[in-house]
Every structure is written in structure tokens, then in C-alpha cells.
Amino acid sequence: MWNTYGPTEATVITTATATPLAAGLEEAPPIGRPLPNARVYVLDQFLKPVPVGVAGEVYIAGAGLARGYVGRPGLSAERFVACPFVAPGGRMYRSGDLAKWTAEGDLVFAGRVDEQVKVRGFRVEPGEIEAVVAACEGVGRVAVVVREDGPGDKQLVAYVVPNGEVSVAAVRAFAADRLPEYMVPAVVVLDALPLTVNGKLDRAGLPAPDTTDTIKGRGPATPTEEILCGLFAEVLGVARVSADASFFELGGDSLLAMRLIARVRAVLDTRITIRELFTATTVALLSRRIEEEGHADGRARPVLVPCPRPDSVPLSYAQRRMWFLNRLEGVGEGAGYNLPLALRLSGELDAVALEAALGDVADRHESLRTVFPETDGEPRQHVLAGGDGRPSLVVVDTTEQELPQTLVAHSARGFDLSVDLPWRARLLRMGPSEYVLLVV
């Protein structure tokens, strides 16, 4: 059997391969190699070739390439782009298909670019997850979608139609052994996938994951379990969680796991790791782990106590670098690292209250009231206290026409790090109710 691939824009067939006609293929066969007079590139977002085994977008060039779309110059310019691998003037077609090269030089289809989704900061190809889940024993058909049943709460869900005995836990374990953690989906078992009248998947007809499992099983039996049940429910966004329900089977993921760990640390005053949560996934198991090991090995959260400050505090590497550059430019001259922030204020303004507010910020953050004097040519940190560490708010009268030049003049003035606070504030006044606050 010949397996071929190619879009209409490249005269239908671009690659082909002969494949034995055998039943029970565990994975889709390759789509072959380029035909004579056709060139295929698999590129990343920067139009650079990707390594073998890495998915990229398919670009097609060669004699069979179309000239463009009739009457649609904008779309033609978007899809038929300059080819950087041939002489100037050469073009290639951006197919929108994803594929990867094998070590033998064949192409393997990997889905569509427009089907990629972003979940928790990672780009995910649902088709890749479908291929893995479909290989699990007992799975007949599968569809993987991204659901957003709550604002900003995106979740990968695999809808499975079994052709034998299959369990949610088995499917998730199978996927977890073969996929990164962020690609392991929640699993919903259906009798059949909903289809449109055209026979395609009806995504709108797919049910939301059933959260009633959260309350199946026993309730909490100890004070620790009771607290953990509440924390599980809080993080997962459900009303109740049983002591035997698995955090990850209820829709938990790595991001929610980190939130749960932070809540456990805050409420129970003990530390657990992400690895421990992956091995003790239920309230009962995690409670037992905390009660048996939480305090026995000294893992209770240590009490924060102030440390004595030495008379001479050395500079960090980053501080020393900035101090050296300041000295290299000339004391008070260079402004290359100044970061100005200008805020327009309209209406009545209490300048005294504004200056006090800036002082409160300085009181809270020692880095804003630290200077760097030298002792025998060696800089050190010195934290100022009281009024010396609070910036003065200098009022400067100007006009709307002179405002740009005034902003530049005050923003471009450098700092003498040995005596100046590392920030200053100017209130530019253009009228009785028009101001610009400049913080550098």
C-alpha cells in the first residue's frame, strides 16, 4: 500500500512511501520521502531545521509549487514565503502541518499547527496524546481536548471508548509512563464519542469530567485528614473530597500540586515535596506520611529569626558589577542604567502625603535605602535609617511644552552610589491640578 502526503498547493502528492498492508498497526505509518523535484523542510518558528525526531512545521518547495491563491494576494503572501535555502527569489509553501524526520529519512505526520494548544505555559499537541492513549490495552477510540470549565482553568481531558476492560487509573498510569507530567490528561470513559451529522467529533457534546468521585469513599478519620480534605477541596475547586480520592485523578496537575504543597506548609506547618505528593496522592496516604515522618525527621518549618548583621556587609556579585560600572562612567555622570518611571496625576494632590508614602516604601525595603561607601578602596553596603533613608520629593515647576525636556534632564542625571540613595523622586508641576511624578 502506498501512503502519500501533500497539499493541493504543492500539486497534491509531495511525499510517498510503500507500506506493507498489515492489520493491527500499533502506530501510524510514515508519510514517506519527497518525490523527485519536490523539497520538504521541517522547520521551527525561526525557519531553522529541527533535529531528527523533533516535530516542526512542514514547508514545501520545488517545481510542483503553486503560484498562489487566485484573487487573494494577502493569503498568498502569508502562506507562500521566501525560501532561505535556495537562490534569491525562491519560494516555499507553509503547510501548517506538523511532522518529524525519522533516523531513516522518512517523515512522520504529527498533527496541525493550529491544533496546538497552550496549557500551563506548555505547548501541547492533543494528537500526540491521543496516539499514546490509543495504544493502551482496552482503549478502542480516544479523543483528547482542552477544556476550560472555569476562567483560566485549562485541563487536558481524554475521552476513551473501551473495547475491553479498562480503568481510569490504568489509562493514566499508561500515559504517565510515556508522556511528560504536564501532558498526562484526566480520563473520562464513554460508551461512544458524540459525532456531528458529518461524522466528525462533536466537541460541544463531550461531557465535563464528573466530580462526584470527589465525595465517594470514606470521610476523614483524623484531624490531619480533616484538614487535608479541606485543602484538597480548596485547591481543586470542589465542595468535598473523600480521604481515598486521588489528587491527580480528580483533576490535579503540577501547578495545582505546588499550590497544595504551599497550603499544607502554611496550615500544617510541615514540609512536603512534589515527589512525596506524587507517591502519596490521597488524603489518607499523605496524612499518614505527615503524621509518621512530618515532625520525626525535623521537617517542621523552621522559625524565622533575625541574623546579626556584621559591621561591614560585602557587595553581592551583581552589586559589585553595578558599582564598578558606576565608577567606570564617572561618579554621578553615567545614566545608562537609570530606570525612569513617569506617572501623570490630575486633580488635587497632597504632596506631603505623597512624600510620606514614598518614605514608607523606603522604610519597608532596605535595598532602597542602601548606599555603597568605600573603605580603603573596597566598597561595602551601608543601610541608612530614619530620615536619611527616605527620599525627598522635590517639586519642579514646568509647562506642558517643556515637560519632555524636563523629564529627559532629570532622568539622565546619574547617581553617586557612595552617598546617593539608589532612587529619587521629582514632582513636575504644570498647573494647580496637573502633575507628573517622576521616579528614577
CSV table of C-alpha atoms in Angstrom, one decimal:
chain,number,residue,atom,x,y,z
A,1,MET,CA,0.0,0.0,0.0
A,2,TRP,CA,1.3,3.5,-0.9
A,3,ASN,CA,0.9,6.1,1.9
A,4,THR,CA,1.1,9.6,0.3
A,5,TYR,CA,1.0,13.1,1.6
A,6,GLY,CA,0.7,16.5,0.1
A,7,PRO,CA,-1.5,19.6,-0.1
A,8,THR,CA,-3.2,21.0,-3.2
A,9,GLU,CA,-0.8,23.9,-3.1
A,10,ALA,CA,2.0,21.6,-4.0
A,11,THR,CA,0.2,19.5,-6.6
A,12,VAL,CA,-1.4,17.1,-4.2
A,13,ILE,CA,1.3,14.5,-3.6
A,14,THR,CA,4.6,15.6,-2.2
A,15,THR,CA,5.9,12.6,-0.3
A,16,ALA,CA,5.1,8.9,-0.6
A,17,THR,CA,6.2,5.5,0.8
A,18,ALA,CA,5.3,1.9,0.2
A,19,THR,CA,3.9,0.3,3.4
A,20,PRO,CA,3.0,-3.4,3.9
A,21,LEU,CA,-0.7,-3.8,4.3
A,22,ALA,CA,-1.0,-5.4,7.7
A,23,ALA,CA,-3.8,-5.3,10.3
A,24,GLY,CA,-3.3,-4.1,13.8
A,25,LEU,CA,-0.7,-1.4,13.2
A,26,GLU,CA,0.4,0.0,16.6
A,27,GLU,CA,1.2,3.4,15.2
A,28,ALA,CA,0.5,5.4,12.1
A,29,PRO,CA,3.0,4.6,9.2
A,30,PRO,CA,5.4,7.3,7.9
A,31,ILE,CA,4.2,9.6,5.1
A,32,GLY,CA,7.4,8.9,3.2
A,33,ARG,CA,10.1,10.8,1.5
A,34,PRO,CA,9.9,13.7,-1.0
A,35,LEU,CA,9.2,12.9,-4.6
A,36,PRO,CA,11.6,13.9,-7.4
A,37,ASN,CA,11.6,17.7,-8.0
A,38,ALA,CA,10.0,18.3,-4.6
A,39,ARG,CA,11.8,19.5,-1.5
A,40,VAL,CA,10.5,19.3,2.1
A,41,TYR,CA,11.8,21.2,5.1
A,42,VAL,CA,10.8,20.7,8.7
A,43,LEU,CA,11.4,24.0,10.4
A,44,ASP,CA,11.0,25.7,13.8
A,45,GLN,CA,9.4,29.1,14.4
A,46,PHE,CA,12.7,30.8,13.3
A,47,LEU,CA,12.8,28.9,10.0
A,48,LYS,CA,15.6,26.7,11.2
A,49,PRO,CA,15.7,23.0,10.5
A,50,VAL,CA,14.8,20.9,13.5
A,51,PRO,CA,16.8,17.8,14.6
A,52,VAL,CA,15.7,14.2,13.8
A,53,GLY,CA,12.8,13.2,16.0
A,54,VAL,CA,11.7,16.7,16.8
A,55,ALA,CA,8.4,18.0,15.4
A,56,GLY,CA,8.3,21.1,13.3
A,57,GLU,CA,6.2,22.7,10.6
A,58,VAL,CA,6.3,21.3,7.1
A,59,TYR,CA,7.5,23.7,4.3
A,60,ILE,CA,7.3,22.5,0.7
A,61,ALA,CA,9.3,23.8,-2.3
A,62,GLY,CA,10.0,22.6,-5.8
A,63,ALA,CA,8.7,22.5,-9.3
A,64,GLY,CA,5.2,21.5,-8.2
A,65,LEU,CA,4.5,24.6,-6.1
A,66,ALA,CA,1.5,26.7,-7.0
A,67,ARG,CA,1.9,30.4,-7.7
A,68,GLY,CA,-0.6,31.4,-5.1
A,69,TYR,CA,-4.3,31.8,-4.5
A,70,VAL,CA,-6.3,33.4,-7.2
A,71,GLY,CA,-7.6,36.9,-6.2
A,72,ARG,CA,-6.2,36.6,-2.6
A,73,PRO,CA,-2.8,38.3,-2.5
A,74,GLY,CA,-2.8,38.6,1.3
A,75,LEU,CA,-3.3,34.9,1.9
A,76,SER,CA,-0.8,34.1,-0.9
A,77,ALA,CA,1.9,36.3,0.9
A,78,GLU,CA,1.1,34.6,4.2
A,79,ARG,CA,1.4,31.0,3.0
A,80,PHE,CA,3.9,31.3,0.1
A,81,VAL,CA,7.1,32.7,1.8
A,82,ALA,CA,10.7,33.2,0.7
A,83,CYS,CA,12.8,30.1,0.9
A,84,PRO,CA,16.1,30.8,2.6
A,85,PHE,CA,17.7,27.5,1.3
A,86,VAL,CA,17.8,28.4,-2.4
A,87,ALA,CA,18.8,31.3,-4.5
A,88,PRO,CA,17.1,34.7,-4.0
A,89,GLY,CA,13.6,34.6,-5.4
A,90,GLY,CA,12.8,31.0,-4.4
A,91,ARG,CA,9.6,30.3,-2.5
A,92,MET,CA,8.2,27.6,-0.3
A,93,TYR,CA,4.7,26.8,1.0
A,94,ARG,CA,3.9,26.9,4.7
A,95,SER,CA,1.6,23.9,5.0
A,96,GLY,CA,0.5,24.3,8.7
A,97,ASP,CA,1.2,20.6,9.1
A,98,LEU,CA,3.5,19.2,11.8
A,99,ALA,CA,5.9,16.4,11.1
A,100,LYS,CA,9.2,15.0,12.2
A,101,TRP,CA,12.1,13.1,10.5
A,102,THR,CA,13.0,9.6,11.4
A,103,ALA,CA,16.6,8.4,11.5
A,104,GLU,CA,15.9,6.5,8.3
A,105,GLY,CA,14.9,9.8,6.5
A,106,ASP,CA,11.1,9.3,6.5
A,107,LEU,CA,8.5,11.9,7.5
A,108,VAL,CA,6.1,11.1,10.3
A,109,PHE,CA,2.9,13.2,10.4
A,110,ALA,CA,2.4,14.8,13.9
A,111,GLY,CA,-0.8,16.9,13.5
A,112,ARG,CA,-1.6,20.5,12.7
A,113,VAL,CA,0.0,23.7,14.0
A,114,ASP,CA,-3.5,25.3,14.5
A,115,GLU,CA,-4.4,22.3,16.7
A,116,GLN,CA,-1.6,23.1,19.2
A,117,VAL,CA,-2.8,24.5,22.5
A,118,LYS,CA,-1.1,26.1,25.4
A,119,VAL,CA,-1.7,24.6,28.8
A,120,ARG,CA,0.1,25.9,31.9
A,121,GLY,CA,2.7,27.5,29.8
A,122,PHE,CA,3.5,24.4,27.7
A,123,ARG,CA,2.6,24.0,24.0
A,124,VAL,CA,0.7,20.7,23.7
A,125,GLU,CA,-0.4,18.7,20.6
A,126,PRO,CA,-3.6,16.8,21.5
A,127,GLY,CA,-3.0,14.4,18.7
A,128,GLU,CA,0.3,13.2,20.2
A,129,ILE,CA,-1.6,12.4,23.5
A,130,GLU,CA,-4.3,10.6,21.6
A,131,ALA,CA,-1.8,8.4,19.9
A,132,VAL,CA,-0.3,7.4,23.3
A,133,VAL,CA,-3.6,6.8,25.0
A,134,ALA,CA,-4.9,4.8,22.0
A,135,ALA,CA,-2.0,2.4,22.4
A,136,CYS,CA,-3.2,1.5,25.9
A,137,GLU,CA,-4.7,-2.0,26.2
A,138,GLY,CA,-8.5,-1.9,26.3
A,139,VAL,CA,-8.8,1.5,24.6
A,140,GLY,CA,-10.8,1.4,21.4
A,141,ARG,CA,-11.2,5.1,20.5
A,142,VAL,CA,-10.0,8.2,22.1
A,143,ALA,CA,-10.3,12.0,21.7
A,144,VAL,CA,-8.2,14.5,23.7
A,145,VAL,CA,-9.5,18.0,24.1
A,146,VAL,CA,-8.6,21.0,26.3
A,147,ARG,CA,-11.5,22.1,28.5
A,148,GLU,CA,-11.8,25.4,30.3
A,149,ASP,CA,-14.8,24.8,32.6
A,150,GLY,CA,-13.6,27.7,34.8
A,151,PRO,CA,-12.0,31.0,33.8
A,152,GLY,CA,-8.3,30.4,33.1
A,153,ASP,CA,-8.6,26.8,34.3
A,154,LYS,CA,-7.4,24.8,31.3
A,155,GLN,CA,-7.4,21.0,31.6
A,156,LEU,CA,-6.5,18.2,29.2
A,157,VAL,CA,-9.2,15.5,29.1
A,158,ALA,CA,-9.0,12.2,27.3
A,159,TYR,CA,-12.4,10.7,26.3
A,160,VAL,CA,-12.0,7.0,26.0
A,161,VAL,CA,-14.3,4.4,24.4
A,162,PRO,CA,-13.2,1.0,25.6
A,163,ASN,CA,-13.0,-2.2,23.6
A,164,GLY,CA,-12.4,-4.3,26.6
A,165,GLU,CA,-11.6,-4.0,30.3
A,166,VAL,CA,-10.2,-0.6,31.1
A,167,SER,CA,-9.9,1.7,34.1
A,168,VAL,CA,-9.2,5.3,34.5
A,169,ALA,CA,-6.2,4.6,36.8
A,170,ALA,CA,-4.7,2.2,34.2
A,171,VAL,CA,-5.0,4.7,31.4
A,172,ARG,CA,-3.5,7.5,33.4
A,173,ALA,CA,-0.6,5.2,34.6
A,174,PHE,CA,0.0,4.1,31.0
A,175,ALA,CA,0.1,7.8,29.8
A,176,ALA,CA,2.3,8.9,32.7
A,177,ASP,CA,4.9,6.3,31.8
A,178,ARG,CA,5.2,7.7,28.2
A,179,LEU,CA,4.4,11.4,28.5
A,180,PRO,CA,5.7,14.4,30.4
A,181,GLU,CA,3.6,15.2,33.5
A,182,TYR,CA,2.0,18.3,32.0
A,183,MET,CA,0.7,16.2,29.1
A,184,VAL,CA,-1.0,13.5,31.2
A,185,PRO,CA,-4.8,14.1,30.8
A,186,ALA,CA,-7.7,13.5,33.0
A,187,VAL,CA,-9.6,10.4,31.7
A,188,VAL,CA,-13.4,10.1,31.1
A,189,VAL,CA,-14.8,6.7,29.9
A,190,LEU,CA,-17.7,6.9,27.5
A,191,ASP,CA,-19.9,4.3,25.7
A,192,ALA,CA,-19.3,6.2,22.4
A,193,LEU,CA,-17.9,9.5,21.2
A,194,PRO,CA,-20.5,12.1,20.2
A,195,LEU,CA,-20.5,12.8,16.5
A,196,THR,CA,-21.9,15.6,14.2
A,197,VAL,CA,-24.2,14.8,11.3
A,198,ASN,CA,-21.0,14.8,9.2
A,199,GLY,CA,-19.4,12.0,11.3
A,200,LYS,CA,-16.9,14.3,12.9
A,201,LEU,CA,-16.2,14.6,16.6
A,202,ASP,CA,-18.8,16.8,18.3
A,203,ARG,CA,-16.6,18.6,20.8
A,204,ALA,CA,-19.6,20.5,22.2
A,205,GLY,CA,-21.2,17.2,23.1
A,206,LEU,CA,-18.4,15.9,25.2
A,207,PRO,CA,-19.4,16.0,28.9
A,208,ALA,CA,-17.4,17.7,31.6
A,209,PRO,CA,-15.4,15.4,33.9
A,210,ASP,CA,-17.6,14.1,36.6
A,211,THR,CA,-16.5,15.5,40.0
A,212,THR,CA,-18.9,13.3,42.0
A,213,ASP,CA,-15.9,10.9,42.6
A,214,THR,CA,-14.5,13.5,44.9
A,215,ILE,CA,-17.0,12.5,47.6
A,216,LYS,CA,-17.1,8.8,47.0
A,217,GLY,CA,-15.3,6.8,49.7
A,218,ARG,CA,-14.9,7.4,53.4
A,219,GLY,CA,-14.6,10.7,55.2
A,220,PRO,CA,-11.7,12.0,57.2
A,221,ALA,CA,-10.9,9.9,60.3
A,222,THR,CA,-8.2,12.1,62.0
A,223,PRO,CA,-7.8,15.8,62.5
A,224,THR,CA,-4.9,15.8,59.9
A,225,GLU,CA,-7.1,14.1,57.4
A,226,GLU,CA,-9.9,16.6,58.0
A,227,ILE,CA,-7.6,19.5,57.3
A,228,LEU,CA,-6.1,17.8,54.2
A,229,CYS,CA,-9.6,17.1,52.9
A,230,GLY,CA,-10.4,20.8,53.2
A,231,LEU,CA,-7.1,21.7,51.5
A,232,PHE,CA,-7.7,19.3,48.6
A,233,ALA,CA,-11.2,20.6,48.0
A,234,GLU,CA,-10.0,24.2,48.2
A,235,VAL,CA,-7.2,23.7,45.6
A,236,LEU,CA,-9.3,21.5,43.3
A,237,GLY,CA,-12.3,23.9,43.5
A,238,VAL,CA,-14.8,21.3,44.6
A,239,ALA,CA,-17.1,21.1,47.6
A,240,ARG,CA,-15.8,17.9,49.3
A,241,VAL,CA,-13.1,15.3,48.8
A,242,SER,CA,-13.0,11.8,50.3
A,243,ALA,CA,-10.0,10.5,52.1
A,244,ASP,CA,-9.4,7.9,49.5
A,245,ALA,CA,-9.7,10.1,46.4
A,246,SER,CA,-6.5,10.6,44.3
A,247,PHE,CA,-5.5,14.2,43.9
A,248,PHE,CA,-4.4,13.7,40.3
A,249,GLU,CA,-7.4,11.6,39.3
A,250,LEU,CA,-9.6,14.4,40.5
A,251,GLY,CA,-8.0,16.8,38.0
A,252,GLY,CA,-4.9,17.9,39.9
A,253,ASP,CA,-1.8,18.8,37.9
A,254,SER,CA,1.7,20.0,38.7
A,255,LEU,CA,0.6,23.6,39.1
A,256,LEU,CA,-2.2,22.7,41.5
A,257,ALA,CA,0.2,20.4,43.3
A,258,MET,CA,2.5,23.3,44.0
A,259,ARG,CA,-0.4,25.3,45.4
A,260,LEU,CA,-1.4,22.3,47.6
A,261,ILE,CA,2.1,22.0,48.9
A,262,ALA,CA,2.2,25.7,49.8
A,263,ARG,CA,-1.2,25.4,51.6
A,264,VAL,CA,0.0,22.3,53.5
A,265,ARG,CA,3.1,24.2,54.6
A,266,ALA,CA,1.1,27.2,55.7
A,267,VAL,CA,-1.7,25.4,57.6
A,268,LEU,CA,0.1,22.3,59.0
A,269,ASP,CA,3.5,23.9,59.5
A,270,THR,CA,5.3,21.0,57.8
A,271,ARG,CA,7.1,20.5,54.5
A,272,ILE,CA,6.2,18.0,51.8
A,273,THR,CA,7.9,17.7,48.4
A,274,ILE,CA,6.3,17.3,45.0
A,275,ARG,CA,7.8,13.8,44.8
A,276,GLU,CA,6.1,12.8,48.0
A,277,LEU,CA,2.8,14.1,46.7
A,278,PHE,CA,3.1,12.0,43.6
A,279,THR,CA,3.6,8.9,45.7
A,280,ALA,CA,1.1,9.8,48.4
A,281,THR,CA,-1.7,11.0,46.2
A,282,THR,CA,-4.7,10.6,48.5
A,283,VAL,CA,-5.6,12.4,51.8
A,284,ALA,CA,-5.2,9.1,53.7
A,285,LEU,CA,-1.7,8.4,52.3
A,286,LEU,CA,-0.5,12.0,52.7
A,287,SER,CA,-1.9,12.2,56.2
A,288,ARG,CA,-0.1,9.1,57.2
A,289,ARG,CA,3.2,10.4,55.7
A,290,ILE,CA,2.9,13.7,57.5
A,291,GLU,CA,2.0,12.1,60.9
A,292,GLU,CA,4.7,9.5,60.7
A,293,GLU,CA,7.5,11.5,59.2
A,294,GLY,CA,6.5,15.1,59.2
A,295,HIS,CA,8.0,16.0,62.5
A,296,ALA,CA,10.1,13.0,63.3
A,297,ASP,CA,12.8,14.0,60.9
A,298,GLY,CA,12.8,17.6,61.8
A,299,ARG,CA,11.0,18.7,58.7
A,300,ALA,CA,8.7,21.1,60.6
A,301,ARG,CA,9.0,24.6,59.1
A,302,PRO,CA,11.9,26.4,60.9
A,303,VAL,CA,11.1,29.6,62.8
A,304,LEU,CA,12.5,32.7,61.1
A,305,VAL,CA,14.8,34.6,63.4
A,306,PRO,CA,16.8,37.7,62.5
A,307,CYS,CA,20.5,37.2,62.0
A,308,PRO,CA,23.1,39.6,63.4
A,309,ARG,CA,24.4,42.0,60.7
A,310,PRO,CA,28.2,42.4,60.6
A,311,ASP,CA,29.7,45.9,60.7
A,312,SER,CA,30.9,45.6,57.1
A,313,VAL,CA,28.5,44.0,54.7
A,314,PRO,CA,30.2,43.0,51.4
A,315,LEU,CA,28.6,43.5,48.0
A,316,SER,CA,26.9,40.7,46.0
A,317,TYR,CA,28.3,39.9,42.6
A,318,ALA,CA,25.5,41.9,40.9
A,319,GLN,CA,26.0,44.9,43.2
A,320,ARG,CA,29.8,44.9,42.7
A,321,ARG,CA,29.3,44.9,38.9
A,322,MET,CA,26.9,47.9,39.1
A,323,TRP,CA,29.3,49.7,41.5
A,324,PHE,CA,32.2,49.1,39.1
A,325,LEU,CA,30.3,50.4,36.1
A,326,ASN,CA,29.2,53.4,38.1
A,327,ARG,CA,32.9,54.2,38.9
A,328,LEU,CA,33.9,53.5,35.3
A,329,GLU,CA,31.5,56.0,33.9
A,330,GLY,CA,32.5,58.6,36.5
A,331,VAL,CA,30.8,59.4,39.8
A,332,GLY,CA,27.4,60.9,39.1
A,333,GLU,CA,27.9,61.1,35.4
A,334,GLY,CA,26.6,57.9,33.8
A,335,ALA,CA,22.9,57.3,33.4
A,336,GLY,CA,23.0,54.2,31.2
A,337,TYR,CA,21.4,52.0,33.9
A,338,ASN,CA,18.8,54.5,35.1
A,339,LEU,CA,15.2,53.3,35.0
A,340,PRO,CA,12.7,56.2,34.9
A,341,LEU,CA,9.0,55.9,35.7
A,342,ALA,CA,6.7,58.8,34.9
A,343,LEU,CA,3.1,58.9,36.2
A,344,ARG,CA,0.7,61.7,35.3
A,345,LEU,CA,-1.5,62.8,38.1
A,346,SER,CA,-4.6,65.0,37.6
A,347,GLY,CA,-6.6,66.7,40.4
A,348,GLU,CA,-5.8,67.9,43.9
A,349,LEU,CA,-2.6,66.5,45.2
A,350,ASP,CA,-1.3,66.3,48.8
A,351,ALA,CA,2.4,66.5,48.2
A,352,VAL,CA,3.2,65.9,51.9
A,353,ALA,CA,1.2,62.7,51.9
A,354,LEU,CA,2.9,61.6,48.7
A,355,GLU,CA,6.3,62.2,50.1
A,356,ALA,CA,5.4,60.3,53.3
A,357,ALA,CA,4.1,57.3,51.2
A,358,LEU,CA,7.4,57.2,49.3
A,359,GLY,CA,9.2,57.2,52.6
A,360,ASP,CA,7.1,54.3,53.9
A,361,VAL,CA,8.2,52.3,50.8
A,362,ALA,CA,11.8,53.1,51.7
A,363,ASP,CA,11.3,52.1,55.3
A,364,ARG,CA,10.0,48.7,54.2
A,365,HIS,CA,12.7,47.9,51.7
A,366,GLU,CA,16.3,48.1,52.9
A,367,SER,CA,17.6,47.9,49.3
A,368,LEU,CA,16.0,51.3,48.6
A,369,ARG,CA,18.0,53.0,51.4
A,370,THR,CA,21.4,51.4,50.9
A,371,VAL,CA,24.5,53.3,49.9
A,372,PHE,CA,27.9,51.9,49.0
A,373,PRO,CA,30.7,53.9,50.6
A,374,GLU,CA,34.3,52.8,50.3
A,375,THR,CA,36.8,51.8,52.9
A,376,ASP,CA,40.4,51.6,51.7
A,377,GLY,CA,39.1,51.4,48.1
A,378,GLU,CA,36.8,48.4,48.9
A,379,PRO,CA,33.0,49.1,48.7
A,380,ARG,CA,30.6,48.0,51.4
A,381,GLN,CA,26.9,48.1,52.0
A,382,HIS,CA,25.5,50.7,54.4
A,383,VAL,CA,21.8,50.7,55.2
A,384,LEU,CA,20.6,54.2,56.2
A,385,ALA,CA,17.9,54.6,58.8
A,386,GLY,CA,15.4,57.3,59.7
A,387,GLY,CA,15.1,60.4,57.6
A,388,ASP,CA,18.4,59.8,55.8
A,389,GLY,CA,16.9,56.7,54.2
A,390,ARG,CA,13.8,58.4,52.9
A,391,PRO,CA,13.8,60.1,49.5
A,392,SER,CA,12.9,63.8,49.4
A,393,LEU,CA,10.1,64.8,47.0
A,394,VAL,CA,11.4,67.8,45.0
A,395,VAL,CA,8.8,69.9,43.3
A,396,VAL,CA,9.8,71.3,39.9
A,397,ASP,CA,7.6,73.8,38.1
A,398,THR,CA,7.4,73.4,34.3
A,399,THR,CA,5.0,73.7,31.4
A,400,GLU,CA,3.3,71.1,29.1
A,401,GLN,CA,5.6,72.3,26.3
A,402,GLU,CA,8.8,71.9,28.4
A,403,LEU,CA,7.7,68.7,30.0
A,404,PRO,CA,9.5,66.3,27.6
A,405,GLN,CA,12.8,68.1,28.0
A,406,THR,CA,12.4,68.3,31.8
A,407,LEU,CA,11.7,64.6,32.0
A,408,VAL,CA,14.9,63.9,30.0
A,409,ALA,CA,17.0,66.2,32.0
A,410,HIS,CA,16.0,64.7,35.4
A,411,SER,CA,16.1,61.1,34.1
A,412,ALA,CA,19.5,61.4,32.6
A,413,ARG,CA,21.2,62.6,35.8
A,414,GLY,CA,23.4,59.9,37.3
A,415,PHE,CA,23.9,58.7,40.9
A,416,ASP,CA,26.9,58.7,43.2
A,417,LEU,CA,26.4,55.3,44.8
A,418,SER,CA,28.7,56.1,47.7
A,419,VAL,CA,26.3,58.8,49.1
A,420,ASP,CA,23.1,58.9,47.0
A,421,LEU,CA,20.1,56.7,47.6
A,422,PRO,CA,19.5,54.4,44.7
A,423,TRP,CA,16.3,56.2,43.7
A,424,ARG,CA,15.0,59.8,43.6
A,425,ALA,CA,11.6,61.4,43.2
A,426,ARG,CA,10.6,64.6,41.4
A,427,LEU,CA,7.1,66.1,41.2
A,428,LEU,CA,6.8,68.1,38.0
A,429,ARG,CA,4.0,70.7,38.4
A,430,MET,CA,2.4,72.1,35.2
A,431,GLY,CA,-0.5,73.8,36.9
A,432,PRO,CA,-2.7,73.8,40.0
A,433,SER,CA,-4.1,70.3,39.3
A,434,GLU,CA,-1.7,68.8,36.7
A,435,TYR,CA,1.4,66.9,37.8
A,436,VAL,CA,3.8,64.2,36.7
A,437,LEU,CA,5.5,62.1,39.3
A,438,LEU,CA,9.0,61.0,38.1
A,439,VAL,CA,10.7,58.2,40.0
A,440,VAL,CA,14.2,57.3,38.8
